[in-house]
Amino acid sequence: MKFNNIIVKKNDALAQITINRPKKLNALNKETISELSDAFQDLEENSKIKVIILTGSGEKAFVAGADIAEFANFSVEEGSSLAQKGHEILFDLVENLSTPVIAAVNGFALGGGLELAMACHFRIASDNAKMGLPEVSLGVIPGYGGTQRLPQLVGKGKAMEMIMTATMISANEAKSYGLVNYVTTQEELLPLAEKLAGKIMQNSSVAISAAIKAVNANFKDGVNGFDREIEAFGVSFGTEDFKEGTTAFLEKRKAKFPGN
């Protein structure tokens, strides 16, 4: 699969997607969103891939926002369609992938960039990273899930402050708010992401997929997350991974999960 705006690399069970528009600080335009959607779907369908790392090219930006020039003259209908399609083909897609996605935030993650990072299953950041949702300074609101996912991660009050003031926060502030899990140097960012990916890959991909769905269920309207957890827990007992995991534990050896 050939792309103009992203780079996809595979190393055994680990995949890395790099948003590659350095002259635009990796800003999201329609083509990039479409390419990201295709790449994530392709990796999700690849049974060999166990973890995906998402990052940006260069040292300045993860994603510095959306490409404003593309929608500056949009009508109400076009604006609504832009947000809806973005949710459907990328942001909701990433959040609900069964393959874990780690966002390695290397620099600016603003607007749609922060929204993309928040759609990933968890985030780590370089110490030069800056994060924020500046949309209200343009007379618009976050449209790719920012008003929903940010309160889930940092709480309603802090999310309201970040959205209403349109200010950026540092990587260390983001960590203190629970927005990112770790802060490290730019040089150690991808090695840390790979280390975390390695720990994930030691475990059952079937169980991890079920856990992602159970956690996400808690944030869906009209869905009882506890019920989803109970159901998924029970289903786990019928998997080959459960048989291997428990057998390996009792035999005091390292499990070799078949992935089914």
Coordinates of C-alpha atoms in Angstrom, one line a residue:
M1 CA 0.0 0.0 0.0
K2 CA 1.5 3.3 -1.1
F3 CA 1.0 6.6 0.8
N4 CA 1.9 10.2 0.2
N5 CA 1.6 11.6 3.7
I6 CA 2.5 8.7 6.1
I7 CA 5.1 6.0 6.4
V8 CA 4.3 2.5 7.6
K9 CA 7.0 0.2 8.9
K10 CA 6.6 -3.4 10.2
N11 CA 9.1 -5.2 12.4
D12 CA 7.7 -8.7 13.2
A13 CA 4.7 -8.1 15.4
L14 CA 5.3 -4.3 15.8
A15 CA 4.1 -1.7 13.3
Q16 CA 4.9 2.0 13.3
I17 CA 2.9 4.7 11.5
T18 CA 4.7 8.0 11.1
I19 CA 2.7 11.0 9.9
N20 CA 5.1 12.6 7.4
R21 CA 4.2 16.2 6.5
P22 CA 7.1 18.0 8.2
K23 CA 6.7 21.2 6.2
K24 CA 3.1 21.4 7.5
L25 CA 4.1 20.2 11.0
N26 CA 2.3 17.0 10.1
A27 CA -1.1 18.8 10.0
L28 CA -4.1 16.6 9.2
N29 CA -5.7 17.1 5.8
K30 CA -8.3 15.0 4.2
E31 CA -5.8 12.9 2.3
T32 CA -3.8 12.2 5.5
I33 CA -6.9 11.2 7.4
S34 CA -7.9 8.9 4.6
E35 CA -4.4 7.3 4.4
L36 CA -4.3 6.9 8.2
S37 CA -7.7 5.1 8.0
D38 CA -6.4 2.8 5.3
A39 CA -3.2 2.0 7.2
F40 CA -4.9 1.3 10.5
Q41 CA -7.5 -1.0 8.9
D42 CA -4.8 -2.8 7.0
L43 CA -2.8 -3.4 10.2
E44 CA -5.9 -4.4 12.1
E45 CA -6.6 -7.1 9.5
N46 CA -3.0 -8.4 9.7
S47 CA -3.0 -11.1 12.4
K48 CA 0.8 -10.9 12.7
I49 CA 0.7 -7.3 14.0
K50 CA 0.2 -7.1 17.8
V51 CA 0.9 -3.4 18.6
I52 CA 0.9 -0.2 16.6
I53 CA 3.0 2.9 17.5
L54 CA 1.8 6.2 16.0
T55 CA 4.1 9.2 15.8
G56 CA 5.0 12.2 13.7
S57 CA 8.1 12.9 11.6
G58 CA 10.7 15.4 12.7
E59 CA 11.3 16.8 16.1
K60 CA 8.8 19.6 16.2
A61 CA 5.4 18.0 15.9
F62 CA 3.3 14.9 16.4
V63 CA 0.4 16.7 14.6
A64 CA 0.1 20.4 14.9
G65 CA -3.6 20.4 14.1
A66 CA -5.9 20.2 11.2
D67 CA -5.1 21.8 7.8
I68 CA -7.2 25.0 8.3
A69 CA -6.9 26.1 4.7
E70 CA -9.0 23.1 3.7
F71 CA -12.1 24.1 5.6
A72 CA -11.9 27.9 6.2
N73 CA -14.7 28.5 3.7
F74 CA -16.9 25.5 4.6
S75 CA -20.7 25.8 5.1
V76 CA -22.6 24.5 8.2
E77 CA -23.4 21.3 6.3
E78 CA -19.8 20.8 5.1
G79 CA -18.5 21.4 8.6
S80 CA -20.8 18.8 10.1
S81 CA -19.9 16.3 7.3
L82 CA -16.2 16.9 7.9
A83 CA -16.5 16.0 11.6
Q84 CA -18.8 13.1 11.1
K85 CA -16.6 11.5 8.4
G86 CA -13.5 12.1 10.5
H87 CA -15.0 10.3 13.5
E88 CA -16.2 7.4 11.3
I89 CA -13.0 6.7 9.3
L90 CA -10.3 7.5 11.8
F91 CA -10.9 8.7 15.3
D92 CA -13.5 6.2 16.4
L93 CA -11.8 3.6 14.3
V94 CA -8.5 4.0 16.2
E95 CA -10.3 4.0 19.6
N96 CA -12.1 0.7 18.8
L97 CA -9.2 -1.2 17.2
S98 CA -8.6 -4.6 18.8
T99 CA -4.8 -4.0 18.2
P100 CA -3.3 -1.7 20.9
V101 CA -2.2 1.7 19.6
I102 CA 0.4 3.8 21.5
A103 CA 0.7 7.5 20.6
A104 CA 4.3 8.6 20.8
V105 CA 3.8 12.4 21.0
N106 CA 7.0 14.1 19.7
G107 CA 6.4 17.8 19.9
F108 CA 3.2 19.8 19.2
A109 CA -0.1 17.9 19.5
L110 CA -2.7 20.5 18.9
G111 CA -6.4 20.4 17.9
G112 CA -6.9 17.4 15.7
G113 CA -3.5 16.2 16.6
L114 CA -4.3 16.0 20.3
E115 CA -7.7 14.4 19.4
L116 CA -5.9 11.8 17.4
A117 CA -3.5 11.1 20.3
M118 CA -6.5 10.8 22.6
A119 CA -8.2 8.3 20.3
C120 CA -5.1 6.0 20.8
H121 CA -5.3 3.5 23.7
F122 CA -2.6 5.4 25.7
R123 CA 0.0 8.1 25.2
I124 CA 3.6 8.8 26.0
A125 CA 5.4 12.2 25.2
S126 CA 8.8 13.7 24.7
D127 CA 9.7 16.5 27.1
N128 CA 9.4 19.1 24.4
A129 CA 5.8 18.2 23.6
K130 CA 3.0 20.8 23.9
M131 CA -0.7 19.9 23.9
G132 CA -3.9 21.8 23.6
L133 CA -7.2 22.3 21.8
P134 CA -7.0 25.9 20.4
E135 CA -10.2 25.6 18.3
V136 CA -12.2 28.3 20.1
S137 CA -9.5 30.8 19.2
L138 CA -10.7 30.2 15.6
G139 CA -14.4 30.5 16.4
V140 CA -15.1 26.8 16.3
I141 CA -15.0 23.9 18.8
P142 CA -13.0 20.6 18.8
G143 CA -14.7 18.4 16.2
Y144 CA -12.9 15.1 16.3
G145 CA -13.8 14.0 19.8
G146 CA -11.9 16.5 21.9
T147 CA -14.9 17.6 23.9
Q148 CA -15.7 14.0 24.8
R149 CA -12.3 12.3 25.2
L150 CA -10.5 15.1 27.0
P151 CA -12.9 15.1 30.0
Q152 CA -12.7 11.3 30.2
L153 CA -8.9 11.6 30.6
V154 CA -8.3 14.7 32.7
G155 CA -11.7 15.4 34.3
K156 CA -14.4 17.9 33.4
G157 CA -13.0 21.0 35.1
K158 CA -9.5 20.8 33.6
A159 CA -10.9 19.9 30.1
M160 CA -13.2 22.9 30.3
E161 CA -10.3 25.1 31.2
M162 CA -8.1 23.8 28.4
I163 CA -10.9 24.1 25.8
M164 CA -12.1 27.6 26.9
T165 CA -8.6 29.2 27.3
A166 CA -7.2 27.5 24.2
T167 CA -3.8 27.4 25.9
M168 CA -1.1 24.7 25.5
I169 CA 0.1 22.6 28.3
S170 CA 3.6 21.1 28.7
A171 CA 4.4 17.4 28.6
N172 CA 4.9 17.3 32.4
E173 CA 1.6 19.1 33.0
A174 CA -0.1 16.5 30.7
K175 CA 1.4 13.7 32.7
S176 CA 0.2 15.3 36.0
Y177 CA -3.3 15.5 34.6
G178 CA -3.3 11.8 33.3
L179 CA -3.3 12.8 29.7
V180 CA 0.0 11.0 29.0
N181 CA 1.5 8.1 30.9
Y182 CA 5.2 8.9 30.6
V183 CA 7.5 11.8 29.7
T184 CA 11.0 11.2 28.3
T185 CA 13.6 12.7 26.1
Q186 CA 13.0 12.9 22.3
E187 CA 15.8 10.4 21.8
E188 CA 14.2 7.9 24.2
L189 CA 10.6 8.3 23.0
L190 CA 10.4 5.6 20.4
P191 CA 12.6 3.2 22.4
L192 CA 10.2 3.6 25.3
A193 CA 7.2 3.0 23.1
E194 CA 8.9 -0.1 21.7
K195 CA 9.7 -1.3 25.3
L196 CA 6.0 -0.9 26.3
A197 CA 5.0 -2.6 23.1
G198 CA 7.3 -5.5 23.9
K199 CA 5.6 -5.9 27.3
I200 CA 2.2 -5.9 25.6
M201 CA 3.2 -8.5 23.0
Q202 CA 4.2 -11.0 25.8
N203 CA 0.5 -11.2 26.7
S204 CA -2.6 -12.7 25.1
S205 CA -3.7 -10.6 22.1
V206 CA -7.1 -12.1 22.4
A207 CA -7.5 -11.1 26.1
I208 CA -6.1 -7.6 25.3
S209 CA -8.7 -7.1 22.5
A210 CA -11.5 -8.1 24.9
A211 CA -10.1 -5.8 27.6
I212 CA -10.1 -2.8 25.1
K213 CA -13.7 -3.4 24.2
A214 CA -14.7 -3.7 27.9
V215 CA -12.9 -0.5 28.9
N216 CA -14.4 1.4 26.0
A217 CA -17.9 0.1 26.9
N218 CA -17.8 2.1 30.1
F219 CA -17.8 5.3 28.1
K220 CA -20.6 4.5 25.7
D221 CA -24.1 5.8 26.5
G222 CA -26.7 3.2 27.3
V223 CA -24.0 0.5 27.7
N224 CA -23.2 -1.2 31.1
G225 CA -19.5 -1.7 31.1
F226 CA -19.7 -4.1 34.0
D227 CA -22.0 -6.4 31.9
R228 CA -19.6 -6.2 29.0
E229 CA -16.7 -7.1 31.3
I230 CA -18.6 -10.1 32.8
E231 CA -19.5 -11.3 29.3
A232 CA -16.0 -11.0 28.0
F233 CA -14.5 -12.6 31.1
G234 CA -16.7 -15.6 30.6
V235 CA -15.9 -15.9 26.9
S236 CA -12.2 -15.8 27.7
F237 CA -12.5 -19.2 29.3
G238 CA -13.3 -20.8 25.9
T239 CA -10.2 -19.5 24.2
E240 CA -7.0 -21.3 23.4
D241 CA -5.0 -18.4 24.9
F242 CA -6.7 -19.0 28.3
K243 CA -5.9 -22.7 28.1
E244 CA -2.2 -21.9 27.3
G245 CA -1.9 -19.1 29.9
T246 CA -3.3 -21.1 32.8
T247 CA -1.4 -24.3 31.8
A248 CA 1.9 -22.3 31.5
F249 CA 1.3 -20.8 34.9
L250 CA 0.7 -24.1 36.6
E251 CA 3.7 -25.6 34.8
K252 CA 5.8 -22.6 35.8
R253 CA 6.9 -21.7 32.3
K254 CA 6.4 -18.8 30.0
A255 CA 3.2 -18.9 28.0
K256 CA 3.2 -19.1 24.2
F257 CA -0.1 -17.7 23.2
P258 CA -1.6 -19.0 19.9
G259 CA -3.7 -15.9 19.5
N260 CA -7.1 -17.5 19.4

